[in-house]
Tab-separated table of C-alpha atoms in Angstrom:
chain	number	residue	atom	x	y	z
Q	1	UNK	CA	5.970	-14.031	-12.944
Q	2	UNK	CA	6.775	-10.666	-13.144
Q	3	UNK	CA	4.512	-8.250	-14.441
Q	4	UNK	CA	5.873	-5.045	-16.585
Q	5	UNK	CA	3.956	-1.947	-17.440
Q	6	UNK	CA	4.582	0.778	-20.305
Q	7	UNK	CA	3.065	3.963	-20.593
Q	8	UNK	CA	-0.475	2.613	-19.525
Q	9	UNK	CA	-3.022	4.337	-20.036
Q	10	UNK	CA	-6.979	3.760	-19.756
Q	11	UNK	CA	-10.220	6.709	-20.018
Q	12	UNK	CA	-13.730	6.104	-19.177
Q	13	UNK	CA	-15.548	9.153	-21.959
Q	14	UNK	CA	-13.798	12.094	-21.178
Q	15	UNK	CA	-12.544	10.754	-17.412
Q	16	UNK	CA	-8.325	9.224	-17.610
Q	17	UNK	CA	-8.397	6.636	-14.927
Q	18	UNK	CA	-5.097	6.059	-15.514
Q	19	UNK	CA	-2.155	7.811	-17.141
Q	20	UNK	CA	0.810	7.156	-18.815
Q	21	UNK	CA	2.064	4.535	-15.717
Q	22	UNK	CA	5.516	2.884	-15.818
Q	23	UNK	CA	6.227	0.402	-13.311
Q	24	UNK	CA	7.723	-2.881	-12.816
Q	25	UNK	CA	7.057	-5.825	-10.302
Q	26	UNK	CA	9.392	-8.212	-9.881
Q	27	UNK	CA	8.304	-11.995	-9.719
Q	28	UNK	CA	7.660	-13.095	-6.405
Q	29	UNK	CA	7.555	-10.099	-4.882
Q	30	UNK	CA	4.492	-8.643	-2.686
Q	31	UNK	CA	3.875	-5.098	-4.220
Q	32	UNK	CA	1.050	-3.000	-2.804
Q	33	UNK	CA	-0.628	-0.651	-4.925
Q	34	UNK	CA	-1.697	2.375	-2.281
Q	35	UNK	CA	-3.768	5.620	-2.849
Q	36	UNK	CA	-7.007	6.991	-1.987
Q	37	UNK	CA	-10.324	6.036	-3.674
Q	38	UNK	CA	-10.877	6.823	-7.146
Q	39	UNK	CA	-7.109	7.269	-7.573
Q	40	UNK	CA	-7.256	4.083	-10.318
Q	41	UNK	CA	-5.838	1.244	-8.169
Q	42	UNK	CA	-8.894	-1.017	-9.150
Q	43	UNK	CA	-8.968	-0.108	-12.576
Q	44	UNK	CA	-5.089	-0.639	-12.490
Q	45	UNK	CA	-6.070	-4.306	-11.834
Q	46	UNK	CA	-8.124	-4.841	-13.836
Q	47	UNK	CA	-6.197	-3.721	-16.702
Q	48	UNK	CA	-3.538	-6.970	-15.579
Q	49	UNK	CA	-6.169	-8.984	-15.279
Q	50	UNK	CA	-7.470	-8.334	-18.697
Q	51	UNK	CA	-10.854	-7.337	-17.559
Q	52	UNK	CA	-10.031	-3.878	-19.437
Q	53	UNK	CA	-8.391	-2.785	-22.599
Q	54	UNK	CA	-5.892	-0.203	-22.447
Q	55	UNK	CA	-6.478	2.738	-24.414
Q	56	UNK	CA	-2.458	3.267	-24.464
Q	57	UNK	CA	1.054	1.505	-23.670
Q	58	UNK	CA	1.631	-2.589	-23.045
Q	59	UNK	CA	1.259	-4.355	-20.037
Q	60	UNK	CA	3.612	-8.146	-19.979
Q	61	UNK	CA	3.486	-10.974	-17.838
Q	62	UNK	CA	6.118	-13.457	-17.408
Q	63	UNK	CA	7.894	-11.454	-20.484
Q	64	UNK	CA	4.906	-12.124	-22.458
Q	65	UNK	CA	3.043	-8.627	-24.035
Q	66	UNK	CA	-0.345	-9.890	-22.932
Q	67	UNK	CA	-1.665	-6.211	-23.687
Q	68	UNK	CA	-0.820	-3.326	-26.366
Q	69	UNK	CA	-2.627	-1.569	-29.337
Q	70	UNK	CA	-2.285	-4.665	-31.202
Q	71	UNK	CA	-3.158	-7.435	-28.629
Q	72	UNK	CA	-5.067	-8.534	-26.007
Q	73	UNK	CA	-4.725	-12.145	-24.313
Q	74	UNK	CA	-8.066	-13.082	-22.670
Q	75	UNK	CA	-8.131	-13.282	-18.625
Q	76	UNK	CA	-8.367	-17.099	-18.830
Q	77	UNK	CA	-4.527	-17.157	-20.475
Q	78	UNK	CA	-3.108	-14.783	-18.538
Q	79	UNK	CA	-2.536	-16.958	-15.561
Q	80	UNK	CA	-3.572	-14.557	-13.310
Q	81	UNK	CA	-5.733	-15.310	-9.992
Q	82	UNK	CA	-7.563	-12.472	-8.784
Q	83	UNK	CA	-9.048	-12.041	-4.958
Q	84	UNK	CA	-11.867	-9.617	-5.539
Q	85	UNK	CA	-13.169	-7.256	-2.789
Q	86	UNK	CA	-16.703	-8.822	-2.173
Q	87	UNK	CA	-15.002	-12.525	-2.822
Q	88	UNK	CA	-17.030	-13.047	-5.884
Q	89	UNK	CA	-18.220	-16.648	-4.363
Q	90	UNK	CA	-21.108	-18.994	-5.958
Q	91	UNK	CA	-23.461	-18.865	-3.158
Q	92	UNK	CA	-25.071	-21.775	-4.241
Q	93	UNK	CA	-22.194	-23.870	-4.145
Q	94	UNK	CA	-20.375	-25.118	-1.822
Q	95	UNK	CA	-16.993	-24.092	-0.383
Q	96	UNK	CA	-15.230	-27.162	-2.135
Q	97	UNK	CA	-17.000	-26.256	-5.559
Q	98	UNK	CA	-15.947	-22.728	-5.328
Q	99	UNK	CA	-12.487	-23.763	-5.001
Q	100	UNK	CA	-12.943	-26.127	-7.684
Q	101	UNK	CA	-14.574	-23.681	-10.045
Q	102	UNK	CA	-11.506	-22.236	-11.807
Q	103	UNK	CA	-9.418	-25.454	-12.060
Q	104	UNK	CA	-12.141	-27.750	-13.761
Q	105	UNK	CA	-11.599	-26.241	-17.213
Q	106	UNK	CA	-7.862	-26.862	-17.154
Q	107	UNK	CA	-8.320	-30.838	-18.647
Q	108	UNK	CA	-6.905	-32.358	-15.555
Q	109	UNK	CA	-7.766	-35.829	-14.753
Q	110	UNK	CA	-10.777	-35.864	-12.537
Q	111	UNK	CA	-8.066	-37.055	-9.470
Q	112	UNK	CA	-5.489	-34.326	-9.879
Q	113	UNK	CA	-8.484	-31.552	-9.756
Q	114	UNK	CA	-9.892	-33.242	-6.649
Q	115	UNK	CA	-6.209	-33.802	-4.844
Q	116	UNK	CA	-5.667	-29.811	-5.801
Q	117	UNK	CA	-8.877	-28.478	-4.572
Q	118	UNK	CA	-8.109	-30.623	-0.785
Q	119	UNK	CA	-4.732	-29.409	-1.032
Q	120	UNK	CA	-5.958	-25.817	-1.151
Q	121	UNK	CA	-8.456	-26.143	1.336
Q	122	UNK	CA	-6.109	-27.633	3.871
Q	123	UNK	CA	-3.536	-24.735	3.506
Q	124	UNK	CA	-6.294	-22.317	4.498
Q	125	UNK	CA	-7.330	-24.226	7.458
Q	126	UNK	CA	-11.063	-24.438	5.709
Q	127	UNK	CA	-10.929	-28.812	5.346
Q	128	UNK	CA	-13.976	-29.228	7.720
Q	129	UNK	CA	-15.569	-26.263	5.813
Q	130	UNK	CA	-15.566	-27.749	2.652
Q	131	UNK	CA	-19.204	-29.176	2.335
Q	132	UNK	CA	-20.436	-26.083	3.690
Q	133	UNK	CA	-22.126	-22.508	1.600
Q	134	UNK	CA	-20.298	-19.350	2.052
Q	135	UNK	CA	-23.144	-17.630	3.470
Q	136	UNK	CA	-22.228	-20.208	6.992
Q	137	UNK	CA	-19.238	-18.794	7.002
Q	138	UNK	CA	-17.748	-15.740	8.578
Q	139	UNK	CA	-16.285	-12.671	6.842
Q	140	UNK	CA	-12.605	-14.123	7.225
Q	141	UNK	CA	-13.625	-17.693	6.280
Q	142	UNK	CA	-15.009	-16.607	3.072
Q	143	UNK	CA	-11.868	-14.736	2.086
Q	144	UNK	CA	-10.016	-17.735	2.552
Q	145	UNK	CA	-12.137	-19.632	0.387
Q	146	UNK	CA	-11.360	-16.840	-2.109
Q	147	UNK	CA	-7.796	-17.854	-1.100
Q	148	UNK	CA	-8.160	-21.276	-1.797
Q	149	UNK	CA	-9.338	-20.692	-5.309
Q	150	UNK	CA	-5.889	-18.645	-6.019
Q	151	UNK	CA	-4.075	-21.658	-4.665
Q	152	UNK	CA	-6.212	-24.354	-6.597
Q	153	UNK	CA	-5.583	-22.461	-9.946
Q	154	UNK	CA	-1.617	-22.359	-9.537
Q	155	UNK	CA	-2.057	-18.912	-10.843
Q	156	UNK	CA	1.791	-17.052	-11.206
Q	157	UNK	CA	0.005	-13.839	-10.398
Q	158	UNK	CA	-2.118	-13.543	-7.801
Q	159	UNK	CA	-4.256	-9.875	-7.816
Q	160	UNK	CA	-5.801	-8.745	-4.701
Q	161	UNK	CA	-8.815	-5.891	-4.861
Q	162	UNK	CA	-8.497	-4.521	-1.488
Q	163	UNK	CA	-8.909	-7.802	-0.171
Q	164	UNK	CA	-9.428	-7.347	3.649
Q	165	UNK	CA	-12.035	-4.428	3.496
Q	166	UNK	CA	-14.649	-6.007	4.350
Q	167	UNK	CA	-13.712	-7.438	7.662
Q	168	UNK	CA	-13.740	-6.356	10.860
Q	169	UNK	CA	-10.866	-4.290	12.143
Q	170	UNK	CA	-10.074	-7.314	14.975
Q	171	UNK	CA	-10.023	-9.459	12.222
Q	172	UNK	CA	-7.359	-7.928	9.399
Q	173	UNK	CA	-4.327	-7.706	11.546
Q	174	UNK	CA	-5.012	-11.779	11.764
Q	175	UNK	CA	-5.845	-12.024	8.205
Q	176	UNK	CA	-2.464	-9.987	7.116
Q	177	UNK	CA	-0.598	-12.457	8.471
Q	178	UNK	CA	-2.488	-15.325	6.644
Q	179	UNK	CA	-1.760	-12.759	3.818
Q	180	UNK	CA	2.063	-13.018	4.018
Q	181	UNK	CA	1.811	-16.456	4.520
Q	182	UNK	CA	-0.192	-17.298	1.498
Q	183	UNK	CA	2.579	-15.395	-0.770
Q	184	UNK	CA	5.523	-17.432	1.125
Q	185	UNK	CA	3.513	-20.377	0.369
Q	186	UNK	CA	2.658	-19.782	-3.454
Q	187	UNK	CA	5.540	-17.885	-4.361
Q	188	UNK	CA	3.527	-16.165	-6.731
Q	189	UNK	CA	3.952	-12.463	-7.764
Q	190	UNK	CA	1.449	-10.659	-5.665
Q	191	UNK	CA	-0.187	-7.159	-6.159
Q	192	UNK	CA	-1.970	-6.107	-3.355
Q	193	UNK	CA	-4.428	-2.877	-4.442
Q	194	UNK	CA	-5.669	-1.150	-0.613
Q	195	UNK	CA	-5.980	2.560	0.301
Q	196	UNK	CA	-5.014	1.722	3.759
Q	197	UNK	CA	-1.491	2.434	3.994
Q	198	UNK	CA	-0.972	0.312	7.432
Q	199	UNK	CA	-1.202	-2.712	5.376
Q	200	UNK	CA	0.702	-1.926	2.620
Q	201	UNK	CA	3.643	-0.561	5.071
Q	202	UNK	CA	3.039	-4.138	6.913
Q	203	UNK	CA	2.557	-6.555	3.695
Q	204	UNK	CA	4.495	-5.348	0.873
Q	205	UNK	CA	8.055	-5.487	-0.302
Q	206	UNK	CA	7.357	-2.500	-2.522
Q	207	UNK	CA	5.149	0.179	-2.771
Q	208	UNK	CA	3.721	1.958	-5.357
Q	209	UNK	CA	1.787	5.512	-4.344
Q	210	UNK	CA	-1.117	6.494	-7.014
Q	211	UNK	CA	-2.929	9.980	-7.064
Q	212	UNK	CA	-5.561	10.776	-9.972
Q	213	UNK	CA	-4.287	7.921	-12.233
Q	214	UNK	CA	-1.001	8.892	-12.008
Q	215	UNK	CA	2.143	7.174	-10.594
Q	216	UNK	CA	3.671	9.188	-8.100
Q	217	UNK	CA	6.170	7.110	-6.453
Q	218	UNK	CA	7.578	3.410	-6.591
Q	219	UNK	CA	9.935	2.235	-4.084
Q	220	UNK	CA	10.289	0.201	-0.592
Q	221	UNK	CA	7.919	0.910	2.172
Q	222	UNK	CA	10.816	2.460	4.337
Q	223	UNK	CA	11.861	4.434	1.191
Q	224	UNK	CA	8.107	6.030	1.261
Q	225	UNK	CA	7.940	6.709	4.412
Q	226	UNK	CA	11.422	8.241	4.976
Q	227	UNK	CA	12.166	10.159	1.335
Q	228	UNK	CA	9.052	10.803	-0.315
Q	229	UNK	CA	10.024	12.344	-3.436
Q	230	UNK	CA	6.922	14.910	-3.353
Q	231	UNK	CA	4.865	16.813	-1.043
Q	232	UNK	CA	1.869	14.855	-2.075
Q	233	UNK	CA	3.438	11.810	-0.532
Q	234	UNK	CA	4.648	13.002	2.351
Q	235	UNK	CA	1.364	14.317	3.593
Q	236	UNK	CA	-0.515	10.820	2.255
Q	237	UNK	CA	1.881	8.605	3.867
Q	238	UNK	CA	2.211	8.848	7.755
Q	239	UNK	CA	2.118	11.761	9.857
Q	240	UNK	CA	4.181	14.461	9.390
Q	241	UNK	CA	4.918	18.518	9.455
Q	242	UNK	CA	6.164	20.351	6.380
Q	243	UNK	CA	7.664	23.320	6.754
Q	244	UNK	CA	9.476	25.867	3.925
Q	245	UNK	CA	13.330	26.262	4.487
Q	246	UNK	CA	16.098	27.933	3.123
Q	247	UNK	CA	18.527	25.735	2.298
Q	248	UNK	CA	22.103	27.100	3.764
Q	249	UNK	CA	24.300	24.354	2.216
Q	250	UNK	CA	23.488	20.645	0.923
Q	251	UNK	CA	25.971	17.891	0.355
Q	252	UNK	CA	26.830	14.031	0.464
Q	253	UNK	CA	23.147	13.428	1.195
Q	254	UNK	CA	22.674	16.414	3.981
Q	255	UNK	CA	21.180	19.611	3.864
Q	256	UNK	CA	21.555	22.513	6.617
Q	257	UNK	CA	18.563	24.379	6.807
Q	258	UNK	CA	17.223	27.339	8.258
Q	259	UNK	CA	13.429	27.350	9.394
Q	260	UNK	CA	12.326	30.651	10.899
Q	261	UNK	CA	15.621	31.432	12.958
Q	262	UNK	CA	16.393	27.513	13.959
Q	263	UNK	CA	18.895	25.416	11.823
Q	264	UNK	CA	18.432	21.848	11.250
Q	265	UNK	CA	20.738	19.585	10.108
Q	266	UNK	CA	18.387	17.070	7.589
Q	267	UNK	CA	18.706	14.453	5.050
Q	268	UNK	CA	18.582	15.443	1.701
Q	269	UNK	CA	18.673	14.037	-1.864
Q	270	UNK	CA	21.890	13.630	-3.790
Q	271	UNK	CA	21.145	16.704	-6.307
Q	272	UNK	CA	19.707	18.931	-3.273
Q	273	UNK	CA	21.053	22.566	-3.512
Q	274	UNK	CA	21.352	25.555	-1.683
Q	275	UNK	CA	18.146	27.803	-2.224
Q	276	UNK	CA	14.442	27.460	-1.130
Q	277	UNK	CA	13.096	24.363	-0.071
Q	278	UNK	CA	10.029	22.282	1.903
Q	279	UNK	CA	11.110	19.687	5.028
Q	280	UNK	CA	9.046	16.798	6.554
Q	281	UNK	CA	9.608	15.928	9.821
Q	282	UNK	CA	8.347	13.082	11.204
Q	283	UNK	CA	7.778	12.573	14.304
Q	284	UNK	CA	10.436	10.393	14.659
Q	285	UNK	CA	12.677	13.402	13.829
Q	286	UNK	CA	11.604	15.178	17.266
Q	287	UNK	CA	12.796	14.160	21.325
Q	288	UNK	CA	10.565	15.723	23.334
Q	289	UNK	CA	12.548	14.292	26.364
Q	290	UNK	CA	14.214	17.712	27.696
Q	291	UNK	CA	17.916	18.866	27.499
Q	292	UNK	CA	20.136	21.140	26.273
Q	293	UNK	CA	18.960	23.303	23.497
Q	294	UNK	CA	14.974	22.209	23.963
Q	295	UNK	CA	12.634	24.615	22.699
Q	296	UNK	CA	9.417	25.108	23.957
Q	297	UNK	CA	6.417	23.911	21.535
Q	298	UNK	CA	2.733	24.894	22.479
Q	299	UNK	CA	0.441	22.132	22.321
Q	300	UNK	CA	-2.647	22.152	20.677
Q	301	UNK	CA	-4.596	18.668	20.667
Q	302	UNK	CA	-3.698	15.270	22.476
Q	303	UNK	CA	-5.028	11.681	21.110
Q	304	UNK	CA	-4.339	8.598	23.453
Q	305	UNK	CA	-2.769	5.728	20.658
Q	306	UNK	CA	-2.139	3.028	23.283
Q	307	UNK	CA	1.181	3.319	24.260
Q	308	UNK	CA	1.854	6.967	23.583
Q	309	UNK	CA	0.373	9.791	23.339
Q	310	UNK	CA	-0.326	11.495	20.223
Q	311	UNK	CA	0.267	15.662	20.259
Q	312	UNK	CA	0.256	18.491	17.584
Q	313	UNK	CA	2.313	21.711	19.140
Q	314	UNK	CA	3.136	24.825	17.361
Q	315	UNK	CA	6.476	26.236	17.084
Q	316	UNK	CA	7.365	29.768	15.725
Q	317	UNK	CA	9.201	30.074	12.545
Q	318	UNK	CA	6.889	26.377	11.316
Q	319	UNK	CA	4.492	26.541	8.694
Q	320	UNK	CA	2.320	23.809	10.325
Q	321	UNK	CA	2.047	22.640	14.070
Q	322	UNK	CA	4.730	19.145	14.387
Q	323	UNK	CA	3.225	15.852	15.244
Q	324	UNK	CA	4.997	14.530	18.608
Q	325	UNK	CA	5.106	11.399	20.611
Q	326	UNK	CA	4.601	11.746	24.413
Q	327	UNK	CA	5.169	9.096	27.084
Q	328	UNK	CA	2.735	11.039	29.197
Q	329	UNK	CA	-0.342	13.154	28.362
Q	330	UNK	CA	0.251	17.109	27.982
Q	331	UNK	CA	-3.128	18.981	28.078
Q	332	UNK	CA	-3.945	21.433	24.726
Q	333	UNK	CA	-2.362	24.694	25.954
Q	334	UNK	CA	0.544	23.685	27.530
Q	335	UNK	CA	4.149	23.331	26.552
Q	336	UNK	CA	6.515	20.240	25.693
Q	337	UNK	CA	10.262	20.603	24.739
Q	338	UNK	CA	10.884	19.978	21.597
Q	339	UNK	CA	14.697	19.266	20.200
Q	340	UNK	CA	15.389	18.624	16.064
Q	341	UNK	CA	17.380	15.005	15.443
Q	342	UNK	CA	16.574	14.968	11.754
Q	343	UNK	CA	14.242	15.122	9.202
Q	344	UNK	CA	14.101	14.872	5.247
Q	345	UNK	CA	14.357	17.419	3.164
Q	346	UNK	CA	11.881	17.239	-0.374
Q	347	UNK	CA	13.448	17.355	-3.482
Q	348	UNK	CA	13.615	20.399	-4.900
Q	349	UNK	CA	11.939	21.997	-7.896
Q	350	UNK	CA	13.743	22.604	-11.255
């Protein structure tokens, strides 16, 4: 079901946890809600879940207004499943009454609950589990039981409190994959609230980008890493170097720009403009392989990231030292060439 937000807004005393957000998820889609802590992601959720009242705007599910000044559906007819951070599992029930939990107020026939609840616990692998307590099972284990729950309530929304937080880091690249599988599986409209941005680059279809309550950007993963529409992105998401440019001549979705006494040739935004401006480059947007017209960038630190090494170097005429990628280690003092094959330039203020 898709889920539709409209000038949302929510305060704790004099505190605005969230603000005025307008955003749309389309059903069956996997959309990650990213931004650092206290930025209002889990308060966010909660508001869809119907844990919390807004103080302003609507929130609809499926089309239905299941939130606004005048109304407020209850959690349990919202047909929402939510995957809380610490689980939220009976620990003195077992794994198959956990599962069964949420479905055993729904007034099915005592057969149809039990042939859902084995259902659900086969998807997730957790069949031979089933008699067990959570507290036998491991960290990942007990998020698929938390799984299995979604799955046993046929929920059309499924809401995820940064679900894999609690695992160990060998464990969540494993886990994201059971992740994507679950939503191909289910079908169900998915929003996935994390401040890690590596999984909601690798899980979600869309991304929104929250900072102090307020929506800052909506839009594909590649979209947010490429063209961030504000500084603040650019230097959440990724790793980049911004630098202040004057902007020579812009058009059809490039800019020439002049930073200290180089010119770059950059993507730009449609309504980009001659004048002063800020560029990210990525480090994508750098060869550090040699040839003609290389220019010599000082390096200050080196980090090893398996594969590649990881450099910061400082050019004149940059604001901040670039972030490079080198197939071999260059020790902090030395010099790598450095030659310009893109970057994106921010839109511009009014």
């Amino acid at each position: 079901m898709s889920v539709s937000l409209r000038a949302l807004t929510k305060r704790f005393g004099p505190q605005t946890a969230v603000s005025d957000i307008t955003l749309d998820v389309e059903a069956g889609s996997f959309f990650a809600i990213l931004g650092p802590s206290g930025c209002g992601k889990s308060t966010l959720l909660r508001l869809i879940a119907g844990l919390e009242t807004p103080d302003g705007g609507e929130i609809a599910i499926g089309g239905e207004t299941v939130a606004s000044p005048s109304r407020h559906v209850p959690p349990e007819a919202r047909n929402v499943g939510v995957v809380f951070q610490s689980y939220a599992l009976w620990p003195h029930m077992s794994v198959r009454d956990n599962v069964a939990f949420p479905v055993e107020s729904a007034g099915l026939a005592a057969s149809e609950r039990k042939a859902r609840v084995e259902a659900s616990l086969d998807k997730v692998g957790l069949s031979a589990f089933a008699a067990r307590r959570p507290a036998s099972l491991s960290g990942g284990q007990r998020q698929r039981v938390a799984l299995a729950r979604c799955l046993a309530q046929q929920a059309g929304t499924i809401l995820m409190d940064e679900p894999l937080a609690n695992l160990d880091p060998h464990l969540r690249q494993s886990m994201e994959e059971e992740l994507a599988l679950f939503h191909r599986q289910t079908g169900a409209t998915t929003l996935y609230i994390t401040h890690d941005q590596r999984e909601a680059m690798a899980l979600a279809d869309r991304i929104a980008i929250l900072w102090e309550g307020r929506l800052l950007q909506a839009a594909s993963p590649e979209t947010v890493y490429l063209r961030p529409t504000s500084e603040r992105v650019a230097r959440f998401i990724g790793r980049s170097a911004l630098t202040r440019v004057a902007v020579e001549a812009a058009e059809n979705g490039m800019a020439q720009v002049k930073a200290g006494n180089q010119t770059l040739q950059v993507r730009a935004p449609d309504d980009a403009r001659p004048g002063a401006g800020t560029v990210m480059l990525r480090p994508e947007h750098i060869q550090t392989d040699g040839g003609d017209g290389a220019l010599r960038a000082k390096v200050l630190h080196v980090s090893y990231r398996g594969g590649f090494f990881e450099a910061t170097a400082e050019l004149p005429g940059f604001d901040e030292p670039l972030v490079l990628h080198l197939a071999r280690r260059a020790g902090p003092g030395g010099e790598v060439p450095v030659r310009f094959t893109g970057g994106w330039l921010l839109p511009q203020d009014d």
